[in-house]
Short mmCIF file of C-alpha atoms in Angstrom, two decimals:
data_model
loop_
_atom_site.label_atom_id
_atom_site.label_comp_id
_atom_site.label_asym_id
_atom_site.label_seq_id
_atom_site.Cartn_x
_atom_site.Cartn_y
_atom_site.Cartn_z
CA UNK N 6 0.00 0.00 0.00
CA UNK N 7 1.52 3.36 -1.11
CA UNK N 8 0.57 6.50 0.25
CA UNK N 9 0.52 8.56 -3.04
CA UNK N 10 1.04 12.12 -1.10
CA UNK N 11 4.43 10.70 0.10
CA UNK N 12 5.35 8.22 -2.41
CA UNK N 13 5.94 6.19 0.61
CA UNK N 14 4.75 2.40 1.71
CA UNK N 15 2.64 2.65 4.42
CA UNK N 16 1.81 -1.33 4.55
CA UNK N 17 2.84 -4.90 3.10
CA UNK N 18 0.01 -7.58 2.99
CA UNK N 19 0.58 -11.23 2.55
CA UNK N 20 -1.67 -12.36 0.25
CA UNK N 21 -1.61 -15.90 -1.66
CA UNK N 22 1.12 -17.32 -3.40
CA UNK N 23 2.49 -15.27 -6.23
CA UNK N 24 -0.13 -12.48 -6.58
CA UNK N 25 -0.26 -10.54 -10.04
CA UNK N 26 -3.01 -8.60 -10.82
CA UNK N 27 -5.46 -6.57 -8.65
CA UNK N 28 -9.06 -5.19 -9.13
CA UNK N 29 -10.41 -1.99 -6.82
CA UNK N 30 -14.45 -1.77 -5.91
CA UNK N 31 -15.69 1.20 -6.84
CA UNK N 32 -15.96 3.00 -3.09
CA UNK N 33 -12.25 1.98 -2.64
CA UNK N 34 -13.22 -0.50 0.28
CA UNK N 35 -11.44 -3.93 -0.88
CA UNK N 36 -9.08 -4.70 -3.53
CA UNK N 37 -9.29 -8.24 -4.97
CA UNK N 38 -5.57 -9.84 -5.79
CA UNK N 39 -5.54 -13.02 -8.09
CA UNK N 40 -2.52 -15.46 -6.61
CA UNK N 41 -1.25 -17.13 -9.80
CA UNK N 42 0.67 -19.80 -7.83
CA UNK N 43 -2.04 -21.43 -5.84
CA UNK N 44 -5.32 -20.17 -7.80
CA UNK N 45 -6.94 -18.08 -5.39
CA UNK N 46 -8.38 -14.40 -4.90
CA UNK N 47 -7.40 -12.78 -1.82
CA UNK N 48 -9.84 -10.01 -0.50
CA UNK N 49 -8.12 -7.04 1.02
CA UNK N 50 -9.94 -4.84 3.77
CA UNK N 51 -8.23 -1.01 2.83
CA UNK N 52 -9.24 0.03 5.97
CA UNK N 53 -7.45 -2.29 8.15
CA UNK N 54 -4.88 -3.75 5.54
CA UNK N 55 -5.94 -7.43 6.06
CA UNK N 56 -6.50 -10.08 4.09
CA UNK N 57 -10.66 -10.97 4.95
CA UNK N 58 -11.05 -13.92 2.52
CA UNK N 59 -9.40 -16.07 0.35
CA UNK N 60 -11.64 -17.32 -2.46
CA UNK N 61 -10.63 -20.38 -4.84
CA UNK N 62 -10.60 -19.59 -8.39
CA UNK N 63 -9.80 -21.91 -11.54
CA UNK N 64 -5.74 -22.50 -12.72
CA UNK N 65 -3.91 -19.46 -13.80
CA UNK N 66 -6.07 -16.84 -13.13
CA UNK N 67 -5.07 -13.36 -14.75
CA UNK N 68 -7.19 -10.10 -14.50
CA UNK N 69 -9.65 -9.16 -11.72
CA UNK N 70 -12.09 -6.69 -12.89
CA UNK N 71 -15.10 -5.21 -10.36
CA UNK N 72 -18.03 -4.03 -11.75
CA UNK N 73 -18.86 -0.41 -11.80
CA UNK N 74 -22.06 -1.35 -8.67
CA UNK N 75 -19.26 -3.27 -7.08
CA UNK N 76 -21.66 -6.54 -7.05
CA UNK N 77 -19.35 -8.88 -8.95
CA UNK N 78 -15.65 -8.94 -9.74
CA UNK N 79 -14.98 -10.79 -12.73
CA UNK N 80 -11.41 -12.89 -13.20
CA UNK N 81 -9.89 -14.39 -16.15
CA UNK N 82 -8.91 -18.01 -16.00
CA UNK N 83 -6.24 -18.55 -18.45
CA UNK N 84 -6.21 -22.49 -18.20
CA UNK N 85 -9.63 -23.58 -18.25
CA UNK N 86 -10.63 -20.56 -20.77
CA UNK N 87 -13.24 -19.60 -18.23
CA UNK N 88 -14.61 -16.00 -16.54
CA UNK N 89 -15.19 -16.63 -12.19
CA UNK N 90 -17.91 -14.82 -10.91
CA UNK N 91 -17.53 -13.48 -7.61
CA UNK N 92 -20.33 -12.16 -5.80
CA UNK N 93 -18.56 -9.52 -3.20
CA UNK N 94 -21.36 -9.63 -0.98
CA UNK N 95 -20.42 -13.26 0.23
CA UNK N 96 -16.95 -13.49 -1.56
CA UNK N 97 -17.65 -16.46 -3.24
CA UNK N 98 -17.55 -17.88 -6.71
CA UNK N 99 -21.10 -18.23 -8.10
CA UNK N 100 -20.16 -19.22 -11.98
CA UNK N 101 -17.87 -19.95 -14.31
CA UNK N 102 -18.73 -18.81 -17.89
CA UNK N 103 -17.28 -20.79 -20.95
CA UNK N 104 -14.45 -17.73 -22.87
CA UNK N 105 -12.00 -17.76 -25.85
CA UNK N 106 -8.64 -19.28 -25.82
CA UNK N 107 -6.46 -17.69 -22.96
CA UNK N 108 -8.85 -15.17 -21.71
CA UNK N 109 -6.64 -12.71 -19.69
CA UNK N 110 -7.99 -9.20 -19.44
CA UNK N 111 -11.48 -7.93 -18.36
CA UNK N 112 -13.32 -4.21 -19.16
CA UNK N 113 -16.80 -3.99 -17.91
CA UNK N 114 -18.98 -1.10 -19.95
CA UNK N 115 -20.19 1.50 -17.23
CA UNK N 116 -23.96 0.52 -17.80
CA UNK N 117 -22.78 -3.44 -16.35
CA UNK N 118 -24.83 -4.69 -19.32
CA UNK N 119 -21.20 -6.49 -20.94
CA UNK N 120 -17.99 -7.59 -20.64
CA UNK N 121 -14.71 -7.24 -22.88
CA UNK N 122 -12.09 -9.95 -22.54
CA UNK N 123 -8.91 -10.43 -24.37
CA UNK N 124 -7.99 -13.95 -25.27
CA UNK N 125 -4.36 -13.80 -25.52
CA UNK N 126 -3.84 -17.26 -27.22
CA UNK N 127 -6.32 -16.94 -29.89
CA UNK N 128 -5.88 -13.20 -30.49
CA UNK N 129 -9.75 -12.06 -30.23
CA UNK N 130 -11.67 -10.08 -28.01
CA UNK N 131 -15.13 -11.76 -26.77
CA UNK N 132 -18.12 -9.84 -25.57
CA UNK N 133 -19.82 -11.09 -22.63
CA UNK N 134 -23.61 -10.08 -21.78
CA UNK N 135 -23.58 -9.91 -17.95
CA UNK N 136 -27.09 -8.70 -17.66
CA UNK N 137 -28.59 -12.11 -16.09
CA UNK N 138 -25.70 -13.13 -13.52
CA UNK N 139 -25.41 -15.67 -12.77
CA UNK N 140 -27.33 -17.12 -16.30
CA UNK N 141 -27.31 -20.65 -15.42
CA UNK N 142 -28.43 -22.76 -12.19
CA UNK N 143 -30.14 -26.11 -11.38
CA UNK N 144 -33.54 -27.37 -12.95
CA UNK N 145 -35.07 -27.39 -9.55
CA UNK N 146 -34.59 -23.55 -9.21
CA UNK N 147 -33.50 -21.36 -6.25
CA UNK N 148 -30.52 -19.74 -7.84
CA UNK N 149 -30.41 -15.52 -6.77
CA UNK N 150 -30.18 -14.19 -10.13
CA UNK N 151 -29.16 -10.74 -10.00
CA UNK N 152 -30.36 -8.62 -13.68
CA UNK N 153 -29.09 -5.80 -14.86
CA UNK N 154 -30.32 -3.01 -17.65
CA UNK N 155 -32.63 0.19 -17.87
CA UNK N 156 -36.09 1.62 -16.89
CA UNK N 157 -36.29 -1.74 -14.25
CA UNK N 158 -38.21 0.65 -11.57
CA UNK N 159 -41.18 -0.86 -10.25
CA UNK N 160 -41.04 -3.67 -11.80
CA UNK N 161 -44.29 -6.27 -11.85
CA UNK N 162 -43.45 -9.52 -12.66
CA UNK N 163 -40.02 -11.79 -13.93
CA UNK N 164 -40.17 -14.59 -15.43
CA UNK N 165 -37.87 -17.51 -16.98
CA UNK N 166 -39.22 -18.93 -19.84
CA UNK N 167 -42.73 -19.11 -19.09
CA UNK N 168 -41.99 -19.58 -15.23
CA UNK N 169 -42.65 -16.56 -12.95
CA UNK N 170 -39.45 -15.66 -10.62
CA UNK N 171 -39.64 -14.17 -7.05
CA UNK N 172 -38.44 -10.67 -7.07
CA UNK N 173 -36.24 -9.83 -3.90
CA UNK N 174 -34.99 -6.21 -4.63
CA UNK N 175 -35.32 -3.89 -7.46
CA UNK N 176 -34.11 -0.67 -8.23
CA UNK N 177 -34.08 1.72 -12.00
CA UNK N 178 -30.98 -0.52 -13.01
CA UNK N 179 -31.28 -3.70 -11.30
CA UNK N 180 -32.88 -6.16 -9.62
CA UNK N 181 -32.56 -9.42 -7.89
CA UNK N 182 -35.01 -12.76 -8.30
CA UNK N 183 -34.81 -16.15 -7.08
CA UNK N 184 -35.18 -18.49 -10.36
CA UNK N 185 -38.05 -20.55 -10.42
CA UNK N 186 -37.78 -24.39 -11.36
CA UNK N 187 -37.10 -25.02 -15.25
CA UNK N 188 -34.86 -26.58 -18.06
CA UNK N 189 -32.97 -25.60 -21.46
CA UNK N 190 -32.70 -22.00 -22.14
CA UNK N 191 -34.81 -19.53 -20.80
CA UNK N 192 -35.71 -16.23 -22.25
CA UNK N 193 -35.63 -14.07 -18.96
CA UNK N 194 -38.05 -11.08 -19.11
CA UNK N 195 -39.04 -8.01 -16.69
CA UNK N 196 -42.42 -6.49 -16.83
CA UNK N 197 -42.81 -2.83 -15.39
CA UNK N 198 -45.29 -0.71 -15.85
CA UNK N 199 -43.83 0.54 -19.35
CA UNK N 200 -44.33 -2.81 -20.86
CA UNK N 201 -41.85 -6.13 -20.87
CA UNK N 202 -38.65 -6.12 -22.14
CA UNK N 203 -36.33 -9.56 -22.44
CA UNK N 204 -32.67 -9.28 -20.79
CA UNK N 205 -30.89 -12.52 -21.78
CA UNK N 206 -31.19 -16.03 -21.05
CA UNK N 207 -30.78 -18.32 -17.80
CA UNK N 208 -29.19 -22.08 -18.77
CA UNK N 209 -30.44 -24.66 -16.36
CA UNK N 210 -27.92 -27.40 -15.63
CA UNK N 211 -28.82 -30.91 -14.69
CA UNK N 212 -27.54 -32.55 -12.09
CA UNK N 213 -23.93 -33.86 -12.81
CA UNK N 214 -22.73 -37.13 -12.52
CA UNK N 215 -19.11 -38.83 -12.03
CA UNK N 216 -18.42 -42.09 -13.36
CA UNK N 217 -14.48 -42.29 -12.74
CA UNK N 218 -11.35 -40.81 -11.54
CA UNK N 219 -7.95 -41.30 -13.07
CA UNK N 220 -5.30 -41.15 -11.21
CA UNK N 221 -6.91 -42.67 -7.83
CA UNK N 222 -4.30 -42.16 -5.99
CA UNK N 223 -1.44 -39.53 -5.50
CA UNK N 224 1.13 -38.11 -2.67
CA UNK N 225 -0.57 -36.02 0.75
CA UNK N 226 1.83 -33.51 -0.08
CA UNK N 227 -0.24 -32.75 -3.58
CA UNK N 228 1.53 -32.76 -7.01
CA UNK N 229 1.44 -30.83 -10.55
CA UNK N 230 -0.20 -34.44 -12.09
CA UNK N 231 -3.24 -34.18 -14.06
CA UNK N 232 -6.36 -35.77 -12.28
CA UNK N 233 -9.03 -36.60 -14.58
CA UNK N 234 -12.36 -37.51 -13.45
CA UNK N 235 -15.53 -38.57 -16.43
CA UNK N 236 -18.78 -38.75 -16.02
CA UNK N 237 -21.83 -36.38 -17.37
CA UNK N 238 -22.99 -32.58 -17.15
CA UNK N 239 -19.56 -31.32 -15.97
CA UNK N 240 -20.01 -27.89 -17.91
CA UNK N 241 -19.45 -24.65 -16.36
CA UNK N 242 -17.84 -26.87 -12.76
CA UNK N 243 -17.38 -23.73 -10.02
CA UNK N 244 -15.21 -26.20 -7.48
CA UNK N 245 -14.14 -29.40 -6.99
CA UNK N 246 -13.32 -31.31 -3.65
CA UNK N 247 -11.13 -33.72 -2.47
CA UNK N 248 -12.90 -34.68 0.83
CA UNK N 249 -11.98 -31.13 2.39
CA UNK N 250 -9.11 -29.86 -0.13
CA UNK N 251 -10.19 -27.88 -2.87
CA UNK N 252 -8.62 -29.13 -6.23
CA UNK N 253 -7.30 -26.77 -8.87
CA UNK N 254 -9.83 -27.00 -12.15
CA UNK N 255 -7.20 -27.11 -15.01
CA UNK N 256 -9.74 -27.37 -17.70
CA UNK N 257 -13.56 -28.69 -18.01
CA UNK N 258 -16.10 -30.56 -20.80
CA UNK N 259 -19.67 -31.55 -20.94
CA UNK N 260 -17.98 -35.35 -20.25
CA UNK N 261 -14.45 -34.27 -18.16
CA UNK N 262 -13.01 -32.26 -15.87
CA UNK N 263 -8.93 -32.00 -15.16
CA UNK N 264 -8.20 -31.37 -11.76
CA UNK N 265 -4.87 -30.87 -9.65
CA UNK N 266 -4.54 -31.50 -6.11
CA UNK N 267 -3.26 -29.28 -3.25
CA UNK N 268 -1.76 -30.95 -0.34
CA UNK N 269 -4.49 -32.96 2.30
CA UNK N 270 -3.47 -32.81 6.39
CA UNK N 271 -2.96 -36.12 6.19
CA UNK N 272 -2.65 -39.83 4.25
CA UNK N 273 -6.74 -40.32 3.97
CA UNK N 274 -9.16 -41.93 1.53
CA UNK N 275 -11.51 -38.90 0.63
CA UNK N 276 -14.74 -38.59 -1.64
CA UNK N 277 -14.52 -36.80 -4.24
CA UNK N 278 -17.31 -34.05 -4.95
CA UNK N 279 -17.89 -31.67 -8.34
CA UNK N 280 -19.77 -28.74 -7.66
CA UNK N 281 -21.54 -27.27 -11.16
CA UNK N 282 -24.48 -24.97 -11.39
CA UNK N 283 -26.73 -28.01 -11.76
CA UNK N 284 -25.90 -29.53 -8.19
CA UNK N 285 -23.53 -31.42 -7.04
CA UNK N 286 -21.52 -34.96 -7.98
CA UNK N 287 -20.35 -37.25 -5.52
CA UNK N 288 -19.69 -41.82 -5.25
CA UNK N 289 -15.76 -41.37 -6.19
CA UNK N 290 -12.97 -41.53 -4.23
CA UNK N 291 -9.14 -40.32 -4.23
CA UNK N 292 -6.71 -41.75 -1.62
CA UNK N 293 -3.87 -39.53 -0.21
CA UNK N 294 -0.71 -41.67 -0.26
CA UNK N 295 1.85 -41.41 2.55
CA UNK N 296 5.72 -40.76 1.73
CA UNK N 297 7.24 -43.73 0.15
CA UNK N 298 10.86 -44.42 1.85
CA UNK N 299 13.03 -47.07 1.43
CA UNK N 300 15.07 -48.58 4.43
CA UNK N 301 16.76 -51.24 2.79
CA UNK N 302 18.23 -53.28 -0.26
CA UNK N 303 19.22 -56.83 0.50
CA UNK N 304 21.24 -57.90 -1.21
CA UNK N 305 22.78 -55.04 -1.71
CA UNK N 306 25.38 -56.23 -4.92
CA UNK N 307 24.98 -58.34 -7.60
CA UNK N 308 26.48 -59.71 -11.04
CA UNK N 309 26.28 -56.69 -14.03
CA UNK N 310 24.48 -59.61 -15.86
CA UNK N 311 21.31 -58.91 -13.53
CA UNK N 312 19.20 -61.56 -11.97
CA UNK N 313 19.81 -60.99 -8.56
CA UNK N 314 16.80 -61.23 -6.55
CA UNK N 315 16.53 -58.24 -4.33
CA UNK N 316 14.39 -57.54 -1.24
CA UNK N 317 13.67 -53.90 -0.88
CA UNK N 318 11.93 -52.40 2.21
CA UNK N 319 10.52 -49.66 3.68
CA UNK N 320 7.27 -48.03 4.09
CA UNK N 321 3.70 -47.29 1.47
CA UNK N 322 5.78 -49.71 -0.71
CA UNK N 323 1.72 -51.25 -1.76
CA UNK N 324 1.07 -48.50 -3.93
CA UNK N 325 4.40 -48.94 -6.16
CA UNK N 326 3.94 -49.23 -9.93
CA UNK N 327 7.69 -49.08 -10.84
CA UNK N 328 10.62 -50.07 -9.48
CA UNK N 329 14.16 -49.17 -11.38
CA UNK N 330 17.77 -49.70 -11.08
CA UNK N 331 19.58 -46.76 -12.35
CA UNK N 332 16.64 -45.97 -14.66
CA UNK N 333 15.83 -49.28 -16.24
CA UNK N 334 12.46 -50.98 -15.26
CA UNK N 335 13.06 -54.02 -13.43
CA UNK N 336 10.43 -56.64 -12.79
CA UNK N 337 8.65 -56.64 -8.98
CA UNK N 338 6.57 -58.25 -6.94
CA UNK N 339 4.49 -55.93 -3.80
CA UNK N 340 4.53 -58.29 -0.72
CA UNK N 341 3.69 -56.18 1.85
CA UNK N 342 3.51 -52.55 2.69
CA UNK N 343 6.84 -52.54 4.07
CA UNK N 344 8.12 -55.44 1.44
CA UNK N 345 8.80 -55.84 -2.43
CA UNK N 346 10.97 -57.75 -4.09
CA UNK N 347 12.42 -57.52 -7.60
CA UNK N 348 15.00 -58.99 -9.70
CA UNK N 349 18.23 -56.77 -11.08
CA UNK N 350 18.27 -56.05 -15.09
CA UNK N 351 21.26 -55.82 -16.76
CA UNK N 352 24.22 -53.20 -16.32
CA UNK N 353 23.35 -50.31 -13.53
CA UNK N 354 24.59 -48.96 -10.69
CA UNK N 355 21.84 -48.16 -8.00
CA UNK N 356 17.93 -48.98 -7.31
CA UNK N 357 14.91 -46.75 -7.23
CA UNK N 358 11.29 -47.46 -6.07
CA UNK N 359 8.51 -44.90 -7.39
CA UNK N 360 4.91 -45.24 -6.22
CA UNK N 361 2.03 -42.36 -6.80
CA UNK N 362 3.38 -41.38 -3.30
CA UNK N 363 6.16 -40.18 -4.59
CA UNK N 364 10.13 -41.62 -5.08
CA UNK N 365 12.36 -43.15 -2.86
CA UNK N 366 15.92 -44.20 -3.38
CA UNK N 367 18.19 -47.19 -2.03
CA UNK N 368 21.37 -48.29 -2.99
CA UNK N 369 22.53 -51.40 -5.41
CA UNK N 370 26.23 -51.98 -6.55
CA UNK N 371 26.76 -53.76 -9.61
CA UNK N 372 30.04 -55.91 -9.55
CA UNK N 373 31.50 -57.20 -12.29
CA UNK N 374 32.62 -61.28 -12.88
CA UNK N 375 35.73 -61.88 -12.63
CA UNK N 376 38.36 -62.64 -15.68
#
């Protein structure tokens, strides 16, 4: 924070882990801060200089923008090619709308009615309505649907589609309803007493579904390895959980969503939950592998020819799916969590066991016959 009569810093806040880019509401309250290295938003207090939420946002988020009423800020996911939604009066993400390729910068037009957003990787510029936000929510209704536009005073009746919404606050320029049950796309119109006029469309979701998860397993610490889980009605995911971890959305389909993980408390089996604006998706589950270490090699030589067959132990050795001596595969049997054995290949000069817990090294000397 920089006092600009001075030119002097008045105050450092920690925020998340490698914050870029920064948005400012309107009344100069709160400044939203995308963290690049661990996909979040942190929510600055400019009265006190503290940080008064941290909200999770999809991989590689870029630009914050806040709308000129200060209802939403809007940031650019790079990765998934997605715009967050963040209501600021709870702080939390309420939608993720579908952009062009690399979306990274964000201009909202003063009347809140669009949105401008550069997609670096493609080159264009896409033009987002943002009169009905959010514009999509479950078939069984209930989403707060906040509309924006003109000449909205007084206003008699909403509806979406054919369905009449309950209105909850309304003012010249805006108004709030709670969306009623529906499906497909709905026309959403406002009557007032100057007539009706249409303002967009709301998208109801069905309910998601997840039929499998790839990999199952991975280290408690977390890792930069692709999780993908399949299943049905994935589009437009807002979070995904790993028991109580939030995963990193890398990118998202109708049929798929790619996922990283951050690092869980402890080793655990979780369930795994995907949140989308259709409901949620739960019946899979991810397990959280302890540190793989290796405490021994016995024997601990053998011929060059390979061969030898080698005990290894140590500890979360039943998870291992390779085990190598000096970076070629050798064959391996899991006994027991603390026991594997495996028999030398050819040429070498050490052993390594890797797991989806991670690596762990012991030692092997090759000697050679004698001549």
């Amino acid at each position: 924070m920089i006092d600009t009569a001075t030119n002097t810093v008045t105050a450092t806040v920690p925020v998340g882990t490698t914050p870029i880019l920064l948005g400012v509401t309107p009344d100069g309250d709160r400044v939203y801060v995308t963290n690049v290295g661990n996909a979040t938003a942190s929510v600055i207090d400019t009265a006190t200089n503290t940080v008064t939420a941290t909200i999770g946002v999809s991989a590689q988020p870029r630009f914050v923008t806040v709308s000129p009423d200060g209802l939403h800020a809007f940031v650019a996911n790079a990765d998934p090619d997605t715009v967050g939604v963040i209501d600021t009066a709870t702080n939390t993400l309420v939608e993720n709308i579908g952009s062009g390729d690399g979306p990274t910068g964000i201009a909202i037009t003063p009347d809140r009615t669009r949105a401008y957003v550069t997609n670096t990787v493609s080159g264009t510029v896409g033009v987002m309505a943002t009169t009905v936000i959010p514009d999509q929510g479950s078939t069984a209704g209930g989403t707060t649907v906040t509309l924006t536009g003109h000449h909205l005073a007084n206003a008699t009746a909403v509806h979406f589609g054919t369905a009449r919404a309950v209105i909850t606050a309304n003012t010249a320029t805006s108004l709030t309803a709670t969306a009623p049950a529906g499906s497909g796309a709905a026309p959403v119109t406002v009557t007032t007493p100057g007539g009706t006029g249409m303002l967009g469309h709301f998208y109801y979701r069905p309910v998601p579904a997840l039929t499998g998860i790839s990999p199952a397993a991975g280290p408690v610490a977390g890792s930069d390895q692709d999780i993908v889980s399949t299943g049905r009605n994935l589009t437009g995911a807002i979070d995904v959980r790993f028991g109580p971890n939030r995963a990193v959305i890398q990118t998202v389909s109708d049929t798929q969503i790619t996922v990283r993980t951050t690092g869980a408390a402890a080793a655990d089996t979780v369930a795994v939950a995907v949140i989308t604006p259709g409901g949620s998706a739960h019946g899979l589950f991810y397990t959280y592998l302890a540190p793989l270490t290796v405490t021994g090699v016995s024997p601990s030589a053998g011929p060059t020819s390979g061969g030898t067959q080698v005990t290894i132990t140590g500890t979360g050795l039943d998870t291992t799916d390779r085990v190598t001596f000096n970076g070629t595969p050798a064959p391996f049997t899991v006994v027991t969590d603390t026991t594997l054995t495996a028999t030398s290949p050819p040429s070498g000069t050490e052993g390594t066991v890797t797991s989806p817990g991670g690596t762990a090294a012991g030692s092997f000397t090759y000697v050679s016959a004698p001549a």
